[in-house]
Short mmCIF file of N, CA and C in Angstrom, two decimals:
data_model
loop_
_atom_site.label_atom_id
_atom_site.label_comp_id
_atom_site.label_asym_id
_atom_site.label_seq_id
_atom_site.Cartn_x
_atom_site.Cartn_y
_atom_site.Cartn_z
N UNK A 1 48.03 33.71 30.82
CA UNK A 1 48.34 32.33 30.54
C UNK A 1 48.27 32.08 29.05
N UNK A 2 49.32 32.41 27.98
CA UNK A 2 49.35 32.46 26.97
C UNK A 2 49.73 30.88 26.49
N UNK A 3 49.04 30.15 25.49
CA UNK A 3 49.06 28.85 25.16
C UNK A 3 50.21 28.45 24.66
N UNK A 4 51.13 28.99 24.09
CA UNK A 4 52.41 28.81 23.38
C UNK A 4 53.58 28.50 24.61
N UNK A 5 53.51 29.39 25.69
CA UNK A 5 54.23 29.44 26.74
C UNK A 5 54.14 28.38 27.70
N UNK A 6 52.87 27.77 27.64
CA UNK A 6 52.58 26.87 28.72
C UNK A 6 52.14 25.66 28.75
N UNK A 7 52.63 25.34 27.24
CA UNK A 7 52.48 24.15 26.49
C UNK A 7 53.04 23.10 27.28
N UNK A 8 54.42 23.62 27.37
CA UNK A 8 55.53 22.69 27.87
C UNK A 8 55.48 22.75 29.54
N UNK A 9 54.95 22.66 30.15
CA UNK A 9 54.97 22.89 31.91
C UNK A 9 56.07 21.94 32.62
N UNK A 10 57.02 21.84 33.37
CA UNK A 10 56.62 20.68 34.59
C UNK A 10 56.16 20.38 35.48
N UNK A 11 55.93 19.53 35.79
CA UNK A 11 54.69 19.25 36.98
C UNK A 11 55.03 19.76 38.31
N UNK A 12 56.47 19.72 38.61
CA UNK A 12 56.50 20.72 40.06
C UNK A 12 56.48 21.90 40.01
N UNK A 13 56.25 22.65 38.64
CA UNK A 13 56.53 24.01 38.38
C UNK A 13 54.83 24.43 38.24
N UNK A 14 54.02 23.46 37.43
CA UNK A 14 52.57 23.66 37.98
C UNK A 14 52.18 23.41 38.99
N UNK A 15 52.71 22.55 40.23
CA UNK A 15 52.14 22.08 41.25
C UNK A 15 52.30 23.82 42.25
N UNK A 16 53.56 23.92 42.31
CA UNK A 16 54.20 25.45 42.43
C UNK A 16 52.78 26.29 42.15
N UNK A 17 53.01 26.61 40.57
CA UNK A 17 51.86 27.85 40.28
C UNK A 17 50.47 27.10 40.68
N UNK A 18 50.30 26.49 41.12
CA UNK A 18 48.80 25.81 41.36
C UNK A 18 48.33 26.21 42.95
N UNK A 19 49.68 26.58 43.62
CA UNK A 19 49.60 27.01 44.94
C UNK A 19 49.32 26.14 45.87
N UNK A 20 50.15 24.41 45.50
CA UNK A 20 49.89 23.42 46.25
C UNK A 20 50.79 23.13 47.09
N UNK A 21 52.28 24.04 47.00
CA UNK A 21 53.53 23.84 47.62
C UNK A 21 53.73 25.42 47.62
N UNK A 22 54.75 25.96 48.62
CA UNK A 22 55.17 27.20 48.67
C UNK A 22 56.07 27.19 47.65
N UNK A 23 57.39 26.58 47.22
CA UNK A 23 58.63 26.78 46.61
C UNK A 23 58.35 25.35 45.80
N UNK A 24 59.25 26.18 44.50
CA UNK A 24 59.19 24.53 43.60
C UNK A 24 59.93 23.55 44.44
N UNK A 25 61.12 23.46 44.79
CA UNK A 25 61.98 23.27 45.59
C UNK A 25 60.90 21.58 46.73
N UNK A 26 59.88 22.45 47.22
CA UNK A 26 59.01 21.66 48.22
C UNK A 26 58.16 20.73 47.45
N UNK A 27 57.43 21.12 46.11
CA UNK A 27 57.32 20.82 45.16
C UNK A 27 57.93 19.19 44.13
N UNK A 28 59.18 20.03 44.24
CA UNK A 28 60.10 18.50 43.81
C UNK A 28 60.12 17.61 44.89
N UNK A 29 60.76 17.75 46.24
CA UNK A 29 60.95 16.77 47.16
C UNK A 29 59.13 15.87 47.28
N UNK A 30 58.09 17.08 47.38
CA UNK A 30 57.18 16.00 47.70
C UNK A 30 56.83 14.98 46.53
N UNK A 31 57.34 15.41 44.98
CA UNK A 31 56.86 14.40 43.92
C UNK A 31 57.73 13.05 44.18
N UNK A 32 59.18 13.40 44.13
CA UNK A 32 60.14 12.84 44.61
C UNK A 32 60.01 11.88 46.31
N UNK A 33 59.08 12.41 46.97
CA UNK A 33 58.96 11.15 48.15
C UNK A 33 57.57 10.29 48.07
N UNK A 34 57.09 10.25 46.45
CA UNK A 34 56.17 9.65 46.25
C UNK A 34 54.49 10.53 46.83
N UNK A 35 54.41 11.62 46.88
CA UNK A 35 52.80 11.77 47.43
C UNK A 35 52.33 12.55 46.02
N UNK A 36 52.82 12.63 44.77
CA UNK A 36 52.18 12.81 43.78
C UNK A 36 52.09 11.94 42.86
N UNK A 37 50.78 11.22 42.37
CA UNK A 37 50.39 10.30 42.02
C UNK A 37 49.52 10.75 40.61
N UNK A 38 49.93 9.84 39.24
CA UNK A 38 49.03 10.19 38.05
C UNK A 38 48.62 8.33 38.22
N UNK A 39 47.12 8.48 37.65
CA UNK A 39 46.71 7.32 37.12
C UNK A 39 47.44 5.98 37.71
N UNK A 40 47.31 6.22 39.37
CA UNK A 40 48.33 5.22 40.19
C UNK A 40 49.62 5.08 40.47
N UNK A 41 50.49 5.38 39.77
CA UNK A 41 51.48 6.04 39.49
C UNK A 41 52.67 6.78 39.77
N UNK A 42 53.52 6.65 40.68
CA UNK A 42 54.30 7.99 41.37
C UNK A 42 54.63 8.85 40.07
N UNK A 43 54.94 10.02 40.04
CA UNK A 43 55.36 11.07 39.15
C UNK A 43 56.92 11.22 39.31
N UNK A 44 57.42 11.82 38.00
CA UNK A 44 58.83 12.57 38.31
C UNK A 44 58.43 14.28 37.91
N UNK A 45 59.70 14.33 38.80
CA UNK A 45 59.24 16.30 38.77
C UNK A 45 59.47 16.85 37.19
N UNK A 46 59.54 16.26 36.13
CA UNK A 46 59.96 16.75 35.08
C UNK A 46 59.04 16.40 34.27
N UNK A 47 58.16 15.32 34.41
CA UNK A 47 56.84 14.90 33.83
C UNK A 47 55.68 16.27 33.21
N UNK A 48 55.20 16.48 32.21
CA UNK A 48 54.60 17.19 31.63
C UNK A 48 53.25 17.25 31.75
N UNK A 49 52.36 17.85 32.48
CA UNK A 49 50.79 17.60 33.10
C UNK A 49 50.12 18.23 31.80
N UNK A 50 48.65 17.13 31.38
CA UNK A 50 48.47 17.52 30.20
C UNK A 50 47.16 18.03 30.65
N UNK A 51 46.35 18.84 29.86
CA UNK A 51 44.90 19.15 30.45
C UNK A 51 43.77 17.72 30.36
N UNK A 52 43.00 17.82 31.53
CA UNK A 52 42.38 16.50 31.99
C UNK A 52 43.20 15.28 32.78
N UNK A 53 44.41 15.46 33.00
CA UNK A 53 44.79 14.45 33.04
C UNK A 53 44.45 14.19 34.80
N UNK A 54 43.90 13.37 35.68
CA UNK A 54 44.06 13.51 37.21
C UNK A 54 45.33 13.14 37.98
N UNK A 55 45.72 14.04 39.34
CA UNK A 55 46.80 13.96 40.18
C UNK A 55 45.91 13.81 41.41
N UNK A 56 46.83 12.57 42.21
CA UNK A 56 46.34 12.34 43.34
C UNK A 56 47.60 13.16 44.28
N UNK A 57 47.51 14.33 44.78
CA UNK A 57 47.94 15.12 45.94
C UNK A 57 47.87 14.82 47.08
N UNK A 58 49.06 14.28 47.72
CA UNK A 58 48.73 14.18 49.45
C UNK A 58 49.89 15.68 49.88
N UNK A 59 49.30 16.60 50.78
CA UNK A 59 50.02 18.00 51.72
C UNK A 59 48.92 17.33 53.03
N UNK A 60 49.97 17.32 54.00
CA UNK A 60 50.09 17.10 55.04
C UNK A 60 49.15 16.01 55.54
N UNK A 61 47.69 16.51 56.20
CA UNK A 61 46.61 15.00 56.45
C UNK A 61 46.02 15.24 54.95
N UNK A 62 45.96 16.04 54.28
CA UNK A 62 44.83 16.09 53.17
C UNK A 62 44.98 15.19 52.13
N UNK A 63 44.66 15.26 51.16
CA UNK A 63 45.11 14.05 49.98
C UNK A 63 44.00 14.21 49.15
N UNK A 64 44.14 15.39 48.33
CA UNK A 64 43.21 15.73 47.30
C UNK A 64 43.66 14.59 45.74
N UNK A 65 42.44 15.00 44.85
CA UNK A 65 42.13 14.41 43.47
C UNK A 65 41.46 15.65 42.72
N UNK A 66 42.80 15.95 41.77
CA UNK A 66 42.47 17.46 41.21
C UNK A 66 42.51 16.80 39.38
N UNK A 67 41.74 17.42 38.84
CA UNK A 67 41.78 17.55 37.28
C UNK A 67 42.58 18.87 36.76
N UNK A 68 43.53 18.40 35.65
CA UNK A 68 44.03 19.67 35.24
C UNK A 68 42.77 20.50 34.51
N UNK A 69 42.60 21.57 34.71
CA UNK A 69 42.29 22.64 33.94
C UNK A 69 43.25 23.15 32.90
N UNK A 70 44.16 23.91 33.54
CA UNK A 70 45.07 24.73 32.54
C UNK A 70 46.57 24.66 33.12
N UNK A 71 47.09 25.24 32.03
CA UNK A 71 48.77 24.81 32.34
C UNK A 71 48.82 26.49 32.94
N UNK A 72 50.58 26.75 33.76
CA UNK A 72 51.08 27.86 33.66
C UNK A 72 51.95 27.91 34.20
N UNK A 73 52.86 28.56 33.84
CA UNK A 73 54.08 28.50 34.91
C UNK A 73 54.58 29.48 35.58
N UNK A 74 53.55 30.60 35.56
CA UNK A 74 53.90 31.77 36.70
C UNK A 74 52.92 31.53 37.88
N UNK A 75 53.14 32.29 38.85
CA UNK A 75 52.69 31.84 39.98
C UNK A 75 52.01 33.31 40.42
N UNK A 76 50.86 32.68 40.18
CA UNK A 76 49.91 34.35 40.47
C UNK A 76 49.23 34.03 42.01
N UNK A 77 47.96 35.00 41.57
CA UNK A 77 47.19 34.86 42.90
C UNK A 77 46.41 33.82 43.32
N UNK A 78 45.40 33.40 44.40
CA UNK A 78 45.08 32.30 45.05
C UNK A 78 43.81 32.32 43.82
N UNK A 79 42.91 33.42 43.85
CA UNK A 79 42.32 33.10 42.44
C UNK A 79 42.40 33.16 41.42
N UNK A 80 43.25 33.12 41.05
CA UNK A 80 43.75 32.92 39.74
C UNK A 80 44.57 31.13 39.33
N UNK A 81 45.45 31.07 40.61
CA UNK A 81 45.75 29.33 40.70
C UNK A 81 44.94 28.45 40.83
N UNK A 82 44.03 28.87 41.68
CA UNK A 82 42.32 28.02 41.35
C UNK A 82 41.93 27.85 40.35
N UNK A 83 41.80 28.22 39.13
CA UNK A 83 41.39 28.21 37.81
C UNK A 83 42.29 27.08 37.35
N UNK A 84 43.63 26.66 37.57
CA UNK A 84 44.43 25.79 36.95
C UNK A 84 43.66 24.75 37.08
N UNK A 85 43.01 23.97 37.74
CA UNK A 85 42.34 22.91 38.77
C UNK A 85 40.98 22.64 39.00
N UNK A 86 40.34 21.65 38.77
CA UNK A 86 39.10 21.38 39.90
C UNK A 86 39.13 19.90 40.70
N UNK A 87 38.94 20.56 41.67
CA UNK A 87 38.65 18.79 42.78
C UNK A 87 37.46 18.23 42.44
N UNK A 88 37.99 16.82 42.33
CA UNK A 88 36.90 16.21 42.36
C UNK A 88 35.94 16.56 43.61
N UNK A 89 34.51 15.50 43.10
CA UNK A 89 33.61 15.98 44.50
C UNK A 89 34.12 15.00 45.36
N UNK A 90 34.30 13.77 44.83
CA UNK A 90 34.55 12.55 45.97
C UNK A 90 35.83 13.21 47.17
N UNK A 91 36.51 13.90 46.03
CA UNK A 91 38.00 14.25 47.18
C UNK A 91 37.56 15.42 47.91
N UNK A 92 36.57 16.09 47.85
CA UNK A 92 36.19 17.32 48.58
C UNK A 92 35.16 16.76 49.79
N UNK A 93 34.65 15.68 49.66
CA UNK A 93 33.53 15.27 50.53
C UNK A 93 34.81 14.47 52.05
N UNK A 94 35.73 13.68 50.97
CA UNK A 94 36.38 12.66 51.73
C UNK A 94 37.28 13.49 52.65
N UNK A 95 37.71 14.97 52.03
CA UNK A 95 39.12 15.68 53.20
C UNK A 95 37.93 16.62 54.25
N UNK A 96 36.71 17.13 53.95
CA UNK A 96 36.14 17.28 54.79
C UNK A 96 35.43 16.67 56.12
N UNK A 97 35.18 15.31 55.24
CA UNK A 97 34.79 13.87 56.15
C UNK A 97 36.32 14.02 57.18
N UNK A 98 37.27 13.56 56.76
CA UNK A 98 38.94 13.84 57.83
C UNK A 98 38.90 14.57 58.50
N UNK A 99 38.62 16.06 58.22
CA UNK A 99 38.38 17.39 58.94
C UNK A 99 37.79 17.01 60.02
N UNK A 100 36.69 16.82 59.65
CA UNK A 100 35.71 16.63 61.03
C UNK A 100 36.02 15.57 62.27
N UNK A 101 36.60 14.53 61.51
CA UNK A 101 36.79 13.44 61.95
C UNK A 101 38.41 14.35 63.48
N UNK A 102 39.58 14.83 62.71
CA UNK A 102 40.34 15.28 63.48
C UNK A 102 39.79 16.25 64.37
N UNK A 103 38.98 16.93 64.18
CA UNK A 103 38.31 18.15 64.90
C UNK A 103 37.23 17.56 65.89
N UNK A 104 37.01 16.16 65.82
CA UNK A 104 35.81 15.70 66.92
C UNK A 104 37.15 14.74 68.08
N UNK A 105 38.51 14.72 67.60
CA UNK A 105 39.75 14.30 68.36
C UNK A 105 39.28 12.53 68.26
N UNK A 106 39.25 12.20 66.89
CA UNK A 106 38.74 10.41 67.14
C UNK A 106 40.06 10.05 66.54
N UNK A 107 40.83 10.59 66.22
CA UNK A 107 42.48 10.27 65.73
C UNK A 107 43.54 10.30 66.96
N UNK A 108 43.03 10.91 67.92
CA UNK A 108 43.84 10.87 69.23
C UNK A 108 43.52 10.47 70.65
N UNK A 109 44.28 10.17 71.32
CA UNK A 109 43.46 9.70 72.80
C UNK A 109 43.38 11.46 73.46
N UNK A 110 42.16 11.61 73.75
CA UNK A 110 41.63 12.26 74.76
C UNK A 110 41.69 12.49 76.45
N UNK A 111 42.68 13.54 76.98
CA UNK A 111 42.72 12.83 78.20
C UNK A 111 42.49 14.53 79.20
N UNK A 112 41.91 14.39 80.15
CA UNK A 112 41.29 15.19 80.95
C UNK A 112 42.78 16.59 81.85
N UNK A 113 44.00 15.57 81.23
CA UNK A 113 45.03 16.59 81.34
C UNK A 113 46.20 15.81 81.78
N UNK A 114 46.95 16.46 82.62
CA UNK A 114 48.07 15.99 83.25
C UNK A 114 47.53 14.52 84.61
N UNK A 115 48.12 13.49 84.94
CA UNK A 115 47.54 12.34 85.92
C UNK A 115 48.12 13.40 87.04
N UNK A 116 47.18 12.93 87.73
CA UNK A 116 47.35 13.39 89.38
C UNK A 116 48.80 12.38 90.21
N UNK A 117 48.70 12.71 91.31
CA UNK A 117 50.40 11.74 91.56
C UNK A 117 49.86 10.44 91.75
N UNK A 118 48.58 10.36 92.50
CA UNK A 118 48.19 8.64 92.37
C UNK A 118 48.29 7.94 90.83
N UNK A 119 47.55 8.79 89.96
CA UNK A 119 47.92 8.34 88.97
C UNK A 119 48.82 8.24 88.41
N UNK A 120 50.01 8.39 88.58
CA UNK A 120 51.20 8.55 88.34
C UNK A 120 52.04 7.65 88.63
N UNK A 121 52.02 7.35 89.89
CA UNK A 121 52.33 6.44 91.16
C UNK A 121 51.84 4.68 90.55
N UNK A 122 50.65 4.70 89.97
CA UNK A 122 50.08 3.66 89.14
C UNK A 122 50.37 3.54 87.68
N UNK A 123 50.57 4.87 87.13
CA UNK A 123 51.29 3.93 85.62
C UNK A 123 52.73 3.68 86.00
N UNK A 124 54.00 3.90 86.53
CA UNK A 124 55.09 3.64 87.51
C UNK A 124 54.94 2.26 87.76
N UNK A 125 54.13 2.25 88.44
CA UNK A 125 53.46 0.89 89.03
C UNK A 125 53.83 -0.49 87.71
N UNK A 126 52.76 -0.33 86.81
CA UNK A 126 52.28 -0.70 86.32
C UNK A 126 53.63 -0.95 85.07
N UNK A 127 54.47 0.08 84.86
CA UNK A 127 55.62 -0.13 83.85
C UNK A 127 56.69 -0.86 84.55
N UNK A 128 56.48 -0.58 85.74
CA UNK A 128 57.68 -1.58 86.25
C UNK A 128 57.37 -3.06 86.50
N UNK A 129 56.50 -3.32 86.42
CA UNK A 129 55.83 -4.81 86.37
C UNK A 129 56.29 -5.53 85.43
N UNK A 130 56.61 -5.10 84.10
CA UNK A 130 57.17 -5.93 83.02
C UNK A 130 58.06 -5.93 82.97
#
């Protein structure tokens, strides 16, 4: 990560080497549908990430708050893209708090399986009423 080279970054091309998207490509569309956020902010994919500056990241349920570390625009290994970055603690406490939260099923209804035919027979019932 030579300083001369990586002066100039763009932000989907670090988001890319940061190992937060597979392809720049996924990269642009997600800055572009608004889930990358500076200082409140939506981003454009051509925007220049400076060191310190914070990005609010939403990939898929998660929705991290990363500080730049370092620029780069090759795309190495998982430890090595870690170094670009640190999460805050608040955003590490809050996607684990989610974790748990999806993994105890309080985001979905819970149901013991398929209704039996009575039960069946009664939501039927019950939709044809209105």
């Amino acid at each position: 990560m030579s300083e001369k080279d990586d002066d100039k970054v763009r932000l989907d091309k670090w988001l890319w080497a940061a190992r937060f998207y597979k392809t720049r490509s996924l990269a642009k569309e997600a800055i572009d549908g608004g889930k990358v956020h500076c200082r409140g902010e939506r981003c454009k994919p051509g925007k220049e990430p400076k060191v310190g500056e914070e990005y609010v990241i939403r990939t898929g349920f998660d929705e991290r708050t990363v500080v730049v570390k370092a620029l780069s625009m090759v795309r190495r290994g998982a430890p090595e893209a870690q170094l670009l970055y640190e999460e805050t603690a608040d955003s590490l406490k809050r996607r684990e708090d989610a974790s748990a939260m999806r993994k105890a099923g309080a985001l979905g209804v819970q149901t013991d399986g398929r209704p039996t035919k009575k039960q069946r027979r009664q939501l039927f019932s019950f939709r044809d009423q209105e």
